[in-house]
Backbone as CSV, one residue per row, in Angstrom:
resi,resn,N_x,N_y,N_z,CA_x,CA_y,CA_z,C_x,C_y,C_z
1,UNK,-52.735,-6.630,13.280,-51.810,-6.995,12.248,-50.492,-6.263,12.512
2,UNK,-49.397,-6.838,12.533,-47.932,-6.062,12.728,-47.611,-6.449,11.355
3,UNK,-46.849,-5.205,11.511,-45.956,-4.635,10.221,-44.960,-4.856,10.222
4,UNK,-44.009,-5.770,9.357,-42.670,-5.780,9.225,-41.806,-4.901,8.794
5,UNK,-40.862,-3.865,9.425,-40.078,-3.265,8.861,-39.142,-3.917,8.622
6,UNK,-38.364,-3.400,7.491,-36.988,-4.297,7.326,-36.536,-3.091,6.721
7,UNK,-35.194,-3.180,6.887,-34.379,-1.556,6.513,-33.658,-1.787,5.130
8,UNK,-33.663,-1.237,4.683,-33.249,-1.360,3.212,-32.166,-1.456,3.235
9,UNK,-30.959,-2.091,1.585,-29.512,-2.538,2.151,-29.258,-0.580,1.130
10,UNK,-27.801,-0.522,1.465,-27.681,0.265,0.709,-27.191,-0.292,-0.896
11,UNK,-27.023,-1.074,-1.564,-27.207,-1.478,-2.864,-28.411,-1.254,-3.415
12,UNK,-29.580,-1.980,-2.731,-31.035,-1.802,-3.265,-31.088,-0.339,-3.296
13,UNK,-31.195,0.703,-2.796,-31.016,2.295,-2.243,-30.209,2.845,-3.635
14,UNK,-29.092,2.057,-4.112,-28.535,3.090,-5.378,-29.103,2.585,-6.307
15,UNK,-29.394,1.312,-6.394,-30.257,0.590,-7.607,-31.548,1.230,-8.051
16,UNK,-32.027,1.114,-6.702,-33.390,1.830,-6.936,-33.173,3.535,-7.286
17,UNK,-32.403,3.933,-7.138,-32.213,5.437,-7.037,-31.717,5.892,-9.172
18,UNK,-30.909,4.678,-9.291,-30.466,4.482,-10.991,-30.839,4.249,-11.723
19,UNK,-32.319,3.359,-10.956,-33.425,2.957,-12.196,-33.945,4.344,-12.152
20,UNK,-34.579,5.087,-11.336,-35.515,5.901,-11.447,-34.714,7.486,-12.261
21,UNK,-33.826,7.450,-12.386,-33.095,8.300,-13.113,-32.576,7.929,-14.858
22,UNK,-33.248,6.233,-14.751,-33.127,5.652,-16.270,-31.810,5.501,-16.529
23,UNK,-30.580,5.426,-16.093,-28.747,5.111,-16.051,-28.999,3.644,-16.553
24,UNK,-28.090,2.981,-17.018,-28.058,1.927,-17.197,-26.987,1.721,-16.299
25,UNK,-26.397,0.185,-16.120,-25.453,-0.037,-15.016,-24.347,0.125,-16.099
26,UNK,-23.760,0.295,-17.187,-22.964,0.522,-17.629,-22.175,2.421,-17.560
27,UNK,-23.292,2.719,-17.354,-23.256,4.411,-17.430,-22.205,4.418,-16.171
28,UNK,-23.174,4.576,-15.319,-22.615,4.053,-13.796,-21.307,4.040,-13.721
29,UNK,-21.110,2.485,-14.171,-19.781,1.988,-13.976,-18.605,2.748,-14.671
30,UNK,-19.137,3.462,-15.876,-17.909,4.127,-16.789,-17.533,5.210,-15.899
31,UNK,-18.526,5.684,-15.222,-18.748,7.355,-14.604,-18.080,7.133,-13.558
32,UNK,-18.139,6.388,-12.758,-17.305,5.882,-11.289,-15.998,5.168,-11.706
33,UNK,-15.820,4.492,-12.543,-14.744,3.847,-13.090,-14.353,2.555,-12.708
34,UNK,-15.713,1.454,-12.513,-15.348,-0.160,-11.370,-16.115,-0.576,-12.902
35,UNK,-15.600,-1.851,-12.980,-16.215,-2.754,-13.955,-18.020,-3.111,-13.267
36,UNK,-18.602,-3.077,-14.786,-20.074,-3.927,-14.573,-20.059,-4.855,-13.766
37,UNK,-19.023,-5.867,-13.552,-19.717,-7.165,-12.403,-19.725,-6.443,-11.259
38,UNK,-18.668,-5.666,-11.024,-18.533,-4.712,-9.706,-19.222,-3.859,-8.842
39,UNK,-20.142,-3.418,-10.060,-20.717,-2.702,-9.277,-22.646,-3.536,-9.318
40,UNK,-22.647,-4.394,-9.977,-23.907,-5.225,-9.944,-23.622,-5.795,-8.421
41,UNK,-22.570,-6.470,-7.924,-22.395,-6.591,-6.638,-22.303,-6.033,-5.630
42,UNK,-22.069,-4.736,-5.802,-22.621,-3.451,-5.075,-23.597,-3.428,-4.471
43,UNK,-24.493,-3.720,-5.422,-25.998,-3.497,-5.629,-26.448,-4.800,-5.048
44,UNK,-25.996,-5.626,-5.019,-26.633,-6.956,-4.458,-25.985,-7.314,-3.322
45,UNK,-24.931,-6.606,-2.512,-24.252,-6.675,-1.725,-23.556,-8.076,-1.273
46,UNK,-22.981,-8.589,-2.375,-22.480,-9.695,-2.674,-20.917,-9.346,-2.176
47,UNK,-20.507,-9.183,-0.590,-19.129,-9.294,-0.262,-17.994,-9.520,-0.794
48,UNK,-18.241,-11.300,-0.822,-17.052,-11.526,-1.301,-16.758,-11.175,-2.742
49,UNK,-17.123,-10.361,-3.799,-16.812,-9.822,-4.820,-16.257,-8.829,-5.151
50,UNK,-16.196,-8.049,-3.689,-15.865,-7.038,-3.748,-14.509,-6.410,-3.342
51,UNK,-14.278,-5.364,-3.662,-12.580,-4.906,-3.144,-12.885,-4.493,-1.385
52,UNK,-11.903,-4.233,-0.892,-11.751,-3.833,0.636,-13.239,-3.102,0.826
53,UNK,-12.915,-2.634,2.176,-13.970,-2.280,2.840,-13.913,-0.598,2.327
54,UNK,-12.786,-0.079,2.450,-12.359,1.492,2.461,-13.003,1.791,1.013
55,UNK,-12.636,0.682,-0.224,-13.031,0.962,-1.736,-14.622,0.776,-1.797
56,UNK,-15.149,0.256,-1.322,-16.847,-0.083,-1.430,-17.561,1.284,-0.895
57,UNK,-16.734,2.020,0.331,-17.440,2.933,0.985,-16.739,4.063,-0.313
58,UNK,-16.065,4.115,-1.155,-15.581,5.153,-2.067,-16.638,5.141,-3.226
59,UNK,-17.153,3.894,-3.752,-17.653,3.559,-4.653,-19.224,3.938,-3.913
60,UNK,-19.404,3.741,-3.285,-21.143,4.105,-2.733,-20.936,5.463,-2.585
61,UNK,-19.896,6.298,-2.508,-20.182,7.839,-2.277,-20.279,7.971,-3.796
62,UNK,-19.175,7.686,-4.151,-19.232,8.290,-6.149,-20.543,7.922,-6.730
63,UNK,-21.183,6.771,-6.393,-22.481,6.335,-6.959,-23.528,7.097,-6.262
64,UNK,-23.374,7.212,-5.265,-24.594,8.145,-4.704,-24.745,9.401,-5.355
65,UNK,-23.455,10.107,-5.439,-23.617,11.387,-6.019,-24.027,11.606,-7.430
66,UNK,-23.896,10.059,-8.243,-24.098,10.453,-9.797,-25.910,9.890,-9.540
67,UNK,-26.540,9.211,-8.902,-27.586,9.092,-9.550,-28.450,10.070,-8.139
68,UNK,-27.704,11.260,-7.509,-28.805,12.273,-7.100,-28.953,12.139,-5.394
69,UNK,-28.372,10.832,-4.731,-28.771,10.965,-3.640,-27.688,11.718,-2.206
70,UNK,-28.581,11.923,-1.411,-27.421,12.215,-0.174,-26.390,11.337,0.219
71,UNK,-25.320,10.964,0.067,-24.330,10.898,0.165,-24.385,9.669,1.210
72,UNK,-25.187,10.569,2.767,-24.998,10.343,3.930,-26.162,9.032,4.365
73,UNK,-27.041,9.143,3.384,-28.209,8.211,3.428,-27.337,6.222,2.826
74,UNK,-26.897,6.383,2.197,-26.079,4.933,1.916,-25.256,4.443,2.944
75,UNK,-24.355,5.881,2.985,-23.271,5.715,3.583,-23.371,5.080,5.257
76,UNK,-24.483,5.617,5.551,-25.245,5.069,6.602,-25.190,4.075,6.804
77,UNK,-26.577,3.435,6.176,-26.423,1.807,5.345,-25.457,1.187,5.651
78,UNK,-24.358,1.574,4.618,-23.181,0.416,4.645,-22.478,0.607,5.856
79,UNK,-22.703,1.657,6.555,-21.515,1.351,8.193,-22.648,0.572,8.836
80,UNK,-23.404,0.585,9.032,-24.592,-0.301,9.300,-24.533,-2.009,9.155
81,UNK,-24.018,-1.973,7.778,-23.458,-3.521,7.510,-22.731,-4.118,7.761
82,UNK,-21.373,-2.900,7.422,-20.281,-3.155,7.939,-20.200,-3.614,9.282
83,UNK,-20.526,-2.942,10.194,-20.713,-2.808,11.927,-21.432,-4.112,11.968
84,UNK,-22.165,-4.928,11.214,-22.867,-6.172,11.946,-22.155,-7.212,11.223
85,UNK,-21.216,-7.146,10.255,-20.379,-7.676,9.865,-19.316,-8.526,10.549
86,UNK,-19.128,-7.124,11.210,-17.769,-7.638,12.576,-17.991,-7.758,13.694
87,UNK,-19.248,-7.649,13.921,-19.844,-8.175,15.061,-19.969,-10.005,14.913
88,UNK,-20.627,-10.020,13.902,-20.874,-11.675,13.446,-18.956,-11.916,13.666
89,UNK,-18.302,-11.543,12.946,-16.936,-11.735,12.717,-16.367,-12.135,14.222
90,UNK,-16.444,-11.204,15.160,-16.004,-11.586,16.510,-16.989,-12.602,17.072
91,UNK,-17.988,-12.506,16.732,-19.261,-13.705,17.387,-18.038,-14.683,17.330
92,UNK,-17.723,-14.897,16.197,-17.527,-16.653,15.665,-16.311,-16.548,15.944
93,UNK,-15.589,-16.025,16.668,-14.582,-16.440,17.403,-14.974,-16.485,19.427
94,UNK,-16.355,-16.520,19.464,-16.513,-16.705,21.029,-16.011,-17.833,21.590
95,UNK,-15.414,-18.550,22.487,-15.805,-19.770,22.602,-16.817,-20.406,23.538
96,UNK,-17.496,-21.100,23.048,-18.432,-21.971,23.392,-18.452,-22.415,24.768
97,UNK,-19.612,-22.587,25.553,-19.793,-23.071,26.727,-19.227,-24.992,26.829
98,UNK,-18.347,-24.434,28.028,-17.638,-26.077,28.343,-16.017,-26.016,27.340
99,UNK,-15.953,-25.411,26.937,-14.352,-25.078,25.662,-13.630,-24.970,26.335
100,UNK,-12.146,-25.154,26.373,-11.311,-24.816,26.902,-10.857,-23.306,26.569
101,UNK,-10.427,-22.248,27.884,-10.499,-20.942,27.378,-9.148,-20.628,27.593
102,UNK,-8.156,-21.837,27.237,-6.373,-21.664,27.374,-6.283,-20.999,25.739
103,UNK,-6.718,-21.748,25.028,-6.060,-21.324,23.508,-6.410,-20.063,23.068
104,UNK,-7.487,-19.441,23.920,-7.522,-18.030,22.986,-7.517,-16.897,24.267
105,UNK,-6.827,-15.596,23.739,-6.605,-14.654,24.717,-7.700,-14.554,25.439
106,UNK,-7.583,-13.386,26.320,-8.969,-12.951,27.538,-10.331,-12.257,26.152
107,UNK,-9.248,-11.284,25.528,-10.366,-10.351,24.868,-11.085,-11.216,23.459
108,UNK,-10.606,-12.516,23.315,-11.524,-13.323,22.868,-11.010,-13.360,21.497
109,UNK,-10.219,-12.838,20.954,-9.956,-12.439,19.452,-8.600,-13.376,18.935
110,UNK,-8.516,-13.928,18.244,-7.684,-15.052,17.869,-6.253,-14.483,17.691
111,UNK,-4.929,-15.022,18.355,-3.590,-14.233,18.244,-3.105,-14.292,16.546
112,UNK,-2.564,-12.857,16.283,-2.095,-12.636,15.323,-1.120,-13.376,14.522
113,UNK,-1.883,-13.930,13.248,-0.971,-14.818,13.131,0.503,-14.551,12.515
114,UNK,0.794,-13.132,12.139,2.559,-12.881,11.699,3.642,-12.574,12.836
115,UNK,2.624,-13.357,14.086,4.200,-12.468,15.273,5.104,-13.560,14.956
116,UNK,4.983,-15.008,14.493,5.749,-15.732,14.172,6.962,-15.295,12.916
117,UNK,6.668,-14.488,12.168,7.846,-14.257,10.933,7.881,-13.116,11.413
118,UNK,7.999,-12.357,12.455,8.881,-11.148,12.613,10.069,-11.457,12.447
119,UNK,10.693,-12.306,13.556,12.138,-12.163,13.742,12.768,-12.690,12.079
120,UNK,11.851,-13.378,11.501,12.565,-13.840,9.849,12.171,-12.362,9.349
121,UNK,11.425,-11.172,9.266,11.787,-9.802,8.341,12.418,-9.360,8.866
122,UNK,13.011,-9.255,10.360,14.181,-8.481,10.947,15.143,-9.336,10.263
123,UNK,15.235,-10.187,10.529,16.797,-10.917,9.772,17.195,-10.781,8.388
124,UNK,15.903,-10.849,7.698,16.178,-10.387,6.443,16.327,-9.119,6.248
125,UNK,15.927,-8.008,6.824,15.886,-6.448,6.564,17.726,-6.151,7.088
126,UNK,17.735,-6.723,8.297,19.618,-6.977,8.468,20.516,-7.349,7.276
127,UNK,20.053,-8.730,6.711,21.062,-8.933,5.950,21.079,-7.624,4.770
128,UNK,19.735,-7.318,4.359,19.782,-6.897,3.429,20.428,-5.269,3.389
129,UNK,20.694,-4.219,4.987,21.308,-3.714,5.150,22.667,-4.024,5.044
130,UNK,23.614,-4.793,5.170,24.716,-5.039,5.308,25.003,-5.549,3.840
131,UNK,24.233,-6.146,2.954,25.054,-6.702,1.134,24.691,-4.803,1.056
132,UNK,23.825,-4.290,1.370,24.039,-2.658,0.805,25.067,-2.230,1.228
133,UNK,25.237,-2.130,2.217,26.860,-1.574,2.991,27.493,-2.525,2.704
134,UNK,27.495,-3.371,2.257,29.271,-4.138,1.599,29.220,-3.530,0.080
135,UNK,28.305,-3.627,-0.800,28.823,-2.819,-2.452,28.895,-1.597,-2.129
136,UNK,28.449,-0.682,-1.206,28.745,0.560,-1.670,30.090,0.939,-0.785
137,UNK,30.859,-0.072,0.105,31.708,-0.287,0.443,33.190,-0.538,-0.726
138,UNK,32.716,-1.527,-0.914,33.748,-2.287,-2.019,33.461,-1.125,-3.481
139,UNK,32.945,-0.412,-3.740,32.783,0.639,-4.710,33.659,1.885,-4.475
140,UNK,32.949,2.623,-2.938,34.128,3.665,-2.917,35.535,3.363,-2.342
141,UNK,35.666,1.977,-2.274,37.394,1.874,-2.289,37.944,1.081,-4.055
142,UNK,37.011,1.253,-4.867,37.423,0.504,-5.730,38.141,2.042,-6.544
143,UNK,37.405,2.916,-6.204,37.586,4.132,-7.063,38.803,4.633,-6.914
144,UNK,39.708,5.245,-7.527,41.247,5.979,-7.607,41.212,7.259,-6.761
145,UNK,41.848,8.043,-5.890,41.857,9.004,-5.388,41.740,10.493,-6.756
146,UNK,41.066,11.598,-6.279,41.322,12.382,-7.026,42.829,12.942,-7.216
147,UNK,42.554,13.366,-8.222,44.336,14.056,-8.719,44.607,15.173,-7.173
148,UNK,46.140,15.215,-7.102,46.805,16.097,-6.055,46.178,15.378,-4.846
149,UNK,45.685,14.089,-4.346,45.012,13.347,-3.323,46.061,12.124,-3.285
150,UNK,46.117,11.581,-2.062,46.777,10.293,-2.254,48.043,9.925,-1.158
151,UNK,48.703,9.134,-0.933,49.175,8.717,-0.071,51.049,9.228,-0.774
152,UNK,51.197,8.771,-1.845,52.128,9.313,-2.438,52.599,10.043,-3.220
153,UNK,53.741,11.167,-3.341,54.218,11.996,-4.074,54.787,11.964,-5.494
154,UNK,54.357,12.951,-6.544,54.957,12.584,-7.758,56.763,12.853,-7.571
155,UNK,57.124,11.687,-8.268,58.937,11.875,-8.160,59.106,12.970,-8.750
156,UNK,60.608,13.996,-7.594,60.856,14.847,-8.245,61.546,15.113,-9.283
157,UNK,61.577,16.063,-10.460,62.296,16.629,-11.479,64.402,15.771,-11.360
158,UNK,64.428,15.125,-12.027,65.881,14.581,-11.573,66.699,15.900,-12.903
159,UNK,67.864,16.543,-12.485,68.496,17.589,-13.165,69.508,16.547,-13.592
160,UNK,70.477,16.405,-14.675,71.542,15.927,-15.161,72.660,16.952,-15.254
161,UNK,73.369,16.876,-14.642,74.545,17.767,-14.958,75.563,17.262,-15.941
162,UNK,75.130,16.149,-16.392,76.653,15.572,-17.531,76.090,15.800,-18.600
163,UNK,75.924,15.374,-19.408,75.152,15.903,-20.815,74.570,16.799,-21.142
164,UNK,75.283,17.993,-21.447,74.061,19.127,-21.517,73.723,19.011,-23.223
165,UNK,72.822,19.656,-23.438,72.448,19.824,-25.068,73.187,20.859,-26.055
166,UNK,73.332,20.407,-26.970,74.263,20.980,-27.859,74.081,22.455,-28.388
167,UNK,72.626,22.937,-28.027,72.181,24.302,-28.021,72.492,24.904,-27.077
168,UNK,72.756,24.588,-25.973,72.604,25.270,-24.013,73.653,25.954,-24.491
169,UNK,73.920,27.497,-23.925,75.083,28.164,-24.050,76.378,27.250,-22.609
170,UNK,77.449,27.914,-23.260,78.516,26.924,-22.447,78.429,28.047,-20.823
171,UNK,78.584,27.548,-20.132,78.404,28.022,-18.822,79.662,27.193,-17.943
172,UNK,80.568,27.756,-18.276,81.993,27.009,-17.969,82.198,27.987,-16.596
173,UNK,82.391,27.745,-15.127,82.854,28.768,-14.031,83.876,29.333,-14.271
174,UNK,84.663,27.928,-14.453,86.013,28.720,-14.485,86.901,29.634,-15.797
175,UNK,86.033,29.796,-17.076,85.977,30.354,-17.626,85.871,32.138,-18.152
């Protein structure tokens, strides 16, 4: 008789680890801080429900640690998943026996599809340097020079010698 091993996912691993500590999945979720559907998909390792790859491996450490387990035992697990994840992921970009092997590079991986809108964010990151350097252009020439600054001189003091004021003592030379 052979024995089937099958390796446990790491969802089943915190599930099972939360029942046996009696948590409800609400506890959980308040304590880690991901909504109930969130982390039920955790647990059922339901992908597409989930946030990035970096947040799932955050959320299996915080959950590991509240219902008791090693850390390193999930964490396992999920690089485990992860890793056959993107294996399948590159599978399905092989191409097929008899395919033509013009359309996709040597290393097999499909070309990136934003090299096309580079040169449109360089053009835009240009323009958008230059309307900055035109207002802050058209600003510091809009402004007045500071006082005692400037291209021209205040007119000087003009003296009158014909009219003097009826107070001024008389200052006659030839007198």
């Amino acid at each position: 008789m052979t024995q089937m091993v099958t390796e446990k996912h790491f969802g089943t691993l915190l599930r099972e680890a939360r029942e046996c500590k009696r948590m409800s999945v609400a506890e959980v979720a308040d304590t880690i801080k991901i909504s109930q559907c969130c982390l039920k998909s955790l647990e059922e390792g339901a992908w597409g429900e989930l946030p990035p790859d970096i947040f799932v491996r955050g959320f299996v450490k915080s959950y590991a640690r509240i219902v008791g387990l090693p850390e390193s035992e999930p964490l396992n697990l999920l690089d485990q998943e992860l890793a056959a994840r993107r294996r399948s992921e590159v599978e399905a970009f092989v191409v097929p026996a008899g395919a033509s092997h013009d359309l996709l590079p040597v290393d097999g991986m499909p070309p990136e599809p934003d090299i096309a809108r580079r040169p449109v964010g360089l053009a835009l990151f240009v323009v958008v340097v230059l309307v900055i350097s035109i207002v802050a252009l058209t600003y510091l020439l809009q402004q007045p020079p500071p006082p005692g600054e400037g291209l021209s001189r205040a007119p000087a003091p003009q003296l009158w010698l014909g009219d003097a004021p009826a107070d001024a003592p008389d200052c006659d030379p030839a007198a």
